[in-house]
Short mmCIF file of C-alpha atoms and ligand atoms in Angstrom, two decimals:
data_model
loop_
_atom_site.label_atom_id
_atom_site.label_comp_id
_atom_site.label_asym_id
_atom_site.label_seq_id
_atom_site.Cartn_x
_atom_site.Cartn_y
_atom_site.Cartn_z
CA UNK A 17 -145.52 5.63 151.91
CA UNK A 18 -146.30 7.14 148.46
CA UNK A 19 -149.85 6.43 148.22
CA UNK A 20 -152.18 7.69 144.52
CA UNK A 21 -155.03 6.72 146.29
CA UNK A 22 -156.99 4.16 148.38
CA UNK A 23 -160.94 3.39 147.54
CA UNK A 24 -163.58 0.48 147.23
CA UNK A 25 -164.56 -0.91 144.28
CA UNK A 26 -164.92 -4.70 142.58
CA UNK A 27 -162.16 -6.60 141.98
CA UNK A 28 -162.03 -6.23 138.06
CA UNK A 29 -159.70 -9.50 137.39
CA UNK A 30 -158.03 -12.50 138.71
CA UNK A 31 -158.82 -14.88 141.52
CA UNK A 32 -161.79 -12.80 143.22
CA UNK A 33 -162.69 -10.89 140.02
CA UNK A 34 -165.87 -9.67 140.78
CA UNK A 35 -165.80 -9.15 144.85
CA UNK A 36 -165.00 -5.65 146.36
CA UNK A 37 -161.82 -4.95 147.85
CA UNK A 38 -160.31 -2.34 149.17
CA UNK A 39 -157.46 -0.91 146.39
CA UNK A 40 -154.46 0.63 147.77
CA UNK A 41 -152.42 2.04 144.66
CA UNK A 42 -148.92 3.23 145.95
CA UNK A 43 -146.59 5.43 143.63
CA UNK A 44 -143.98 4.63 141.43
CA UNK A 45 -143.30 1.81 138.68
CA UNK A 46 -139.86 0.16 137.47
CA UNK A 47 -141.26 -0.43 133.93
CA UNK A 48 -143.22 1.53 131.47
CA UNK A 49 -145.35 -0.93 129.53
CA UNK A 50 -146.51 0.35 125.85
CA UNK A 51 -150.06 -0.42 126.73
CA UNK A 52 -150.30 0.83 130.58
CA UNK A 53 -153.72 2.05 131.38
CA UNK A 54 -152.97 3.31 134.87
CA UNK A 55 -149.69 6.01 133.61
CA UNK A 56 -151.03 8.18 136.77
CA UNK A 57 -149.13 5.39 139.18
CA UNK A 58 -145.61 6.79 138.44
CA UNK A 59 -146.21 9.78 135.88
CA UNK A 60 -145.37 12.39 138.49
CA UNK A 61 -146.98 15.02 135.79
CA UNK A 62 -150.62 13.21 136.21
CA UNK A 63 -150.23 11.92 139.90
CA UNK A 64 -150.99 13.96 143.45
CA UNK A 65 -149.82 11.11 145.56
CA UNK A 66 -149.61 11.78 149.25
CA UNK A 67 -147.31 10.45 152.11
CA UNK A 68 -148.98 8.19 154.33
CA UNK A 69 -148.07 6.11 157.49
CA UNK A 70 -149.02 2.61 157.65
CA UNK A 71 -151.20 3.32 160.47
CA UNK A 72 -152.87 6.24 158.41
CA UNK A 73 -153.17 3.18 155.85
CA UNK A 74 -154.90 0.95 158.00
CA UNK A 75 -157.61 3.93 159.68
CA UNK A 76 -158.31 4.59 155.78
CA UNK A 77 -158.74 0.71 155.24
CA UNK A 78 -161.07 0.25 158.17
CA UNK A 79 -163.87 2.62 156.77
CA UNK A 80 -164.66 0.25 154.09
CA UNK A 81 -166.52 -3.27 155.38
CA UNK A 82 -164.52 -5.67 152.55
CA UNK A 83 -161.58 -7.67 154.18
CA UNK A 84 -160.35 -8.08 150.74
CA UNK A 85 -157.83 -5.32 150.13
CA UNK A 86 -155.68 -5.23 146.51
CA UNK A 87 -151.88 -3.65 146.72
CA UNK A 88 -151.37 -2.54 143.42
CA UNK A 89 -149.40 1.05 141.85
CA UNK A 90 -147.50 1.53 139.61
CA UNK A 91 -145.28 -1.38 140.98
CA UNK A 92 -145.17 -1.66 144.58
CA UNK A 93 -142.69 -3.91 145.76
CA UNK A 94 -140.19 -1.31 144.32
CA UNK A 95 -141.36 0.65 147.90
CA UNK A 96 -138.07 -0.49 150.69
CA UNK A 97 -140.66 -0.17 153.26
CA UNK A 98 -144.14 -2.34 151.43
CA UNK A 99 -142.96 -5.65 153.22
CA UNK A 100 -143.93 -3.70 156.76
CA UNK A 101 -147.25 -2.24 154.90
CA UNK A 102 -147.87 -6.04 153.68
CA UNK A 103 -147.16 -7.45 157.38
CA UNK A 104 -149.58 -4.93 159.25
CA UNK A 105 -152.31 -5.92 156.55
CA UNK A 106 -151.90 -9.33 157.04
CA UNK A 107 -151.43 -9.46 160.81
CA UNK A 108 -154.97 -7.14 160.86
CA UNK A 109 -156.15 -10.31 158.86
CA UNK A 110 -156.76 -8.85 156.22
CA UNK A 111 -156.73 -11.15 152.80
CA UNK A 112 -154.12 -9.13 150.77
CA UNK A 113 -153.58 -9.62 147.03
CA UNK A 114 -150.55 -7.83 145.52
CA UNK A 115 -150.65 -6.94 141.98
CA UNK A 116 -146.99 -7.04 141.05
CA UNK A 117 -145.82 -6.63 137.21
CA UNK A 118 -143.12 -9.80 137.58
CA UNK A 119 -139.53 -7.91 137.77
CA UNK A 120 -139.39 -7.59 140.79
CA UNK A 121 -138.98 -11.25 142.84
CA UNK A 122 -141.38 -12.20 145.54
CA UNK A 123 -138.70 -14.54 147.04
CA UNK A 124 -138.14 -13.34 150.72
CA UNK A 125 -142.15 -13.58 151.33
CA UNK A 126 -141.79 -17.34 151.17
CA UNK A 127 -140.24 -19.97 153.20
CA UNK A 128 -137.66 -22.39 151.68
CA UNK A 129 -140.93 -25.55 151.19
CA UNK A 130 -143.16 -22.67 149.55
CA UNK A 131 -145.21 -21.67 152.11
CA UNK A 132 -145.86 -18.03 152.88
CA UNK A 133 -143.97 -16.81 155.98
CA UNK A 134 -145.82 -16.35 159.19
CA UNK A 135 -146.11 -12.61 158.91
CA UNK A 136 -147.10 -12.85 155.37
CA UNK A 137 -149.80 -15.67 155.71
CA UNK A 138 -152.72 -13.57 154.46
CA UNK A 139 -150.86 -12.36 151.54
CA UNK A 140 -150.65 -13.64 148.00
CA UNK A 141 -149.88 -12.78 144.87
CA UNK A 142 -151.20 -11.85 141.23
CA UNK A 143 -147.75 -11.89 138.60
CA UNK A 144 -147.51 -10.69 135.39
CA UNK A 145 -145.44 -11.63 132.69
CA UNK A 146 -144.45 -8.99 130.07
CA UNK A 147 -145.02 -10.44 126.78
CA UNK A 148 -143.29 -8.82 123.84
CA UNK A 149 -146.12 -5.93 122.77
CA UNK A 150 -145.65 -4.45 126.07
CA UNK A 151 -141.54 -3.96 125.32
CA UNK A 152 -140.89 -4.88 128.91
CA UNK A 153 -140.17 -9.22 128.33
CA UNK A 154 -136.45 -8.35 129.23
CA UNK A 155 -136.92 -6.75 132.45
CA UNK A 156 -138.88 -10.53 134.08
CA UNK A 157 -137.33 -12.00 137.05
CA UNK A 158 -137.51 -15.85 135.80
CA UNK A 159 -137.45 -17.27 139.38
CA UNK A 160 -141.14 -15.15 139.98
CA UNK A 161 -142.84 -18.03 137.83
CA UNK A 162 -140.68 -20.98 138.17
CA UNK A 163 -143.12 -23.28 140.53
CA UNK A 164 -140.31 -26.12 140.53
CA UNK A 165 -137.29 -24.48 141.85
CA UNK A 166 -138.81 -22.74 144.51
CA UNK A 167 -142.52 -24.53 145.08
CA UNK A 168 -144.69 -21.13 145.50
CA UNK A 169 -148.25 -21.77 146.75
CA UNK A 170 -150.79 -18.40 146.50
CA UNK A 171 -149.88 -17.15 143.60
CA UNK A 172 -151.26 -16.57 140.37
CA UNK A 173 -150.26 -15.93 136.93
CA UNK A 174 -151.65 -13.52 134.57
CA UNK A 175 -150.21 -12.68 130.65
CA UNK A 176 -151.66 -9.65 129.22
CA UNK A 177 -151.63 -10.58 125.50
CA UNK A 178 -152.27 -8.18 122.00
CA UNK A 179 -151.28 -10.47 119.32
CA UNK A 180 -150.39 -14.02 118.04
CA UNK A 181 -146.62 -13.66 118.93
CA UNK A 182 -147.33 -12.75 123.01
CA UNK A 183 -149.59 -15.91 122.96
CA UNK A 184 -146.93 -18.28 121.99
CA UNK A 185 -144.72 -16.19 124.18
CA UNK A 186 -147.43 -17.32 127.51
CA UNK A 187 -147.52 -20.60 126.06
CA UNK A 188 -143.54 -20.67 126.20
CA UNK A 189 -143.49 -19.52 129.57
CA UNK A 190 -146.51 -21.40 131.01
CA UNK A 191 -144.83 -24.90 129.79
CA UNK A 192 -141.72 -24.47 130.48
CA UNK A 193 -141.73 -22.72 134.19
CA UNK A 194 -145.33 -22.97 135.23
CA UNK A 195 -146.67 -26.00 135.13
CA UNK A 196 -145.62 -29.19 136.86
CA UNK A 197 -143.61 -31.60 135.37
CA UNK A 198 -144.42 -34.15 138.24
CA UNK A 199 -147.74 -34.01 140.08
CA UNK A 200 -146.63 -36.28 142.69
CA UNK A 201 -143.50 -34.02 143.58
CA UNK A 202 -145.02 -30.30 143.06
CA UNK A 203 -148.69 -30.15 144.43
CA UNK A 204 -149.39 -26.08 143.24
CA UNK A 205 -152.77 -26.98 141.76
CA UNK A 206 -154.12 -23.06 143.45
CA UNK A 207 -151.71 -21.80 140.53
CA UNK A 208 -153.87 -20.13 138.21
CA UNK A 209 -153.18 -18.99 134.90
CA UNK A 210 -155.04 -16.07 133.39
CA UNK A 211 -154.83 -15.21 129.55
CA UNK A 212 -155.59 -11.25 129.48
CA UNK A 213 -156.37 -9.12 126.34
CA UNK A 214 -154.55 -5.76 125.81
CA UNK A 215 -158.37 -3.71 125.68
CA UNK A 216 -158.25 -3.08 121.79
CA UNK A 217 -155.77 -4.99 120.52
CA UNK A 218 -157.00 -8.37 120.56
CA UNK A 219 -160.29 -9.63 120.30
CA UNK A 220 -161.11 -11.65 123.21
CA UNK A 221 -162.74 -14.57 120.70
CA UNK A 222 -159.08 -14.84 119.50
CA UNK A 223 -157.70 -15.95 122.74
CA UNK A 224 -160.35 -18.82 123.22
CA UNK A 225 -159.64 -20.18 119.70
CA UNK A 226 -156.00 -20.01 120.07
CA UNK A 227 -156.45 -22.03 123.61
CA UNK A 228 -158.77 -24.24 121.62
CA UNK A 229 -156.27 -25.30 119.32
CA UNK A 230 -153.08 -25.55 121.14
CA UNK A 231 -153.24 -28.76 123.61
CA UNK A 232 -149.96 -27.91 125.48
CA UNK A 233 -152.30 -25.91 127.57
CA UNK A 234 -155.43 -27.62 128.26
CA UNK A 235 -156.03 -30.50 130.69
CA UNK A 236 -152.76 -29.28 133.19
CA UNK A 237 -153.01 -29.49 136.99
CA UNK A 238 -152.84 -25.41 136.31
CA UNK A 239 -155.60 -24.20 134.80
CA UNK A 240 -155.41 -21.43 131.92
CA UNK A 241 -158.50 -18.77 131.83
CA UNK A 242 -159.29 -16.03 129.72
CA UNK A 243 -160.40 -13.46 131.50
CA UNK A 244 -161.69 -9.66 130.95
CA UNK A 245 -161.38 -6.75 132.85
CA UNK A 246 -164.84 -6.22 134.71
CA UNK A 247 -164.28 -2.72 135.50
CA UNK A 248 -163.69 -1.30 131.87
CA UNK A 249 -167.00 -2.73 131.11
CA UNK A 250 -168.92 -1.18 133.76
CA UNK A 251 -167.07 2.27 134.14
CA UNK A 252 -165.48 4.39 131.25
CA UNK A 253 -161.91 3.23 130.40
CA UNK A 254 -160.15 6.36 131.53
CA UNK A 255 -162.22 6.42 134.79
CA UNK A 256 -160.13 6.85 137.73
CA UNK A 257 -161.01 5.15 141.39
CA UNK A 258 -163.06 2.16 139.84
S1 LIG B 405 -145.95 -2.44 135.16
FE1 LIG B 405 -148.09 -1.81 135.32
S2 LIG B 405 -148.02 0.31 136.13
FE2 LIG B 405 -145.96 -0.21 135.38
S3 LIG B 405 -145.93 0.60 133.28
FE3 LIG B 405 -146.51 -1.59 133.17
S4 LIG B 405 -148.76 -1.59 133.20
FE4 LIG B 405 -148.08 0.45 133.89
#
């Protein structure tokens, strides 16, 4: 596999912001979001990725203590071969999180009720939406956030938002695919919804007031956070490996 590069560091966002996990970036992205910070995941000009075996994977995996390990890139469920990479992870219990940028559907990890296949069991997932700033809102796979066609359980939802017009874009989205119209039918209350500033676009005070004042989102089965990115306030922005 393609692999940028594989460290330990915090989780800087999301479920287990704040724990360390091992990252595992892989090479290569489908989009090319306006605002990316991490252009070194598919640029091949900025990138020395290496090829790597799964088992070379796991041996580099096994020197850090964490169980927690983060599949991120670039986008890596583009990779043909990242459902094996996903099953050896999982079936060396390890508690997987893939960061995947929502165009690319998570479908054939889940059984027909919702629940994760056996060989995926210790995986779940962090999905994006692409809200208009980042030029990419065409490019979503719909059926990635619809909870009441298809039921998903371990997954979470995150909208990376710059302005006014991508925050009634999350709040379109959220309503309309994410949370449940019928609490005794769909049960997903581990959905989580994270509200996610573009760094230095939006002030993060912004988000909270415009949650404060729109009730379609408050009080849901889901709940909607803001959250920040932990690691650009303890390292450098541009720092690599954090
Ligand atoms: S999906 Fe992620 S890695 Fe790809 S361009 Fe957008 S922000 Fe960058």
């Amino acid at each position: 596999m393609k692999v940028v590069e594989i460290f330990n560091s915090i989780d800087g966002e999301g479920k287990r912001a704040g724990e360390l996990t091992t990252f595992i970036r892989l090479f290569g992205c489908n989009l090319r979001c306006v605002y990316c910070d991490t252009p070194y995941g598919y640029d091949i000009e900025q990138s020395d990725y290496r090829e790597m075996s799964i088992t070379e994977i796991l041996k580099e995996c096994k020197k850090y203590a964490t169980h927690n390990i983060t599949l991120t890139g670039g986008e890596p469920l583009i990779h043909e071969d990242v459902q094996y990479l996903l099953r050896a992870l999982s079936e060396n219990n390890y508690n997987v999180n893939v960061e995947t940028n929502g165009s690319v559907s998570i479908k054939k990890y889940f059984n027909f009720d919702g629940t994760p296949k056996d060989e995926y069991k210790n995986v779940w997932f962090t999905v994006d939406y692409k809200c208009p700033y980042s030029q990419m809102s065409q490019n979503m796979d719909m059926d990635n956030f619809d909870v009441n066609k298809y039921n998903y359980e371990n997954i979470v939802y995150k909208f990376v938002v710059a302005n006014l017009q991508d925050l009634e874009m999350a709040k379109e989205i959220i309503t309309k695919y994410i949370f449940q119209k019928n609490e005794h039918i769909n049960k997903n209350y581990n959905n989580i919804v994270y509200l996610s500033p573009v760094f230095g676009e939006i002030e993060p005070k912004t988000i909270v007031e415009y949650l404060q004042n729109t009730p379609e989102l408050i009080n849901s089965f889901t709940p909607v956070r803001v959250q920040l990115q932990l690691h650009k306030f303890i390292w450098p922005v541009e720092q690599r490996g954090v």
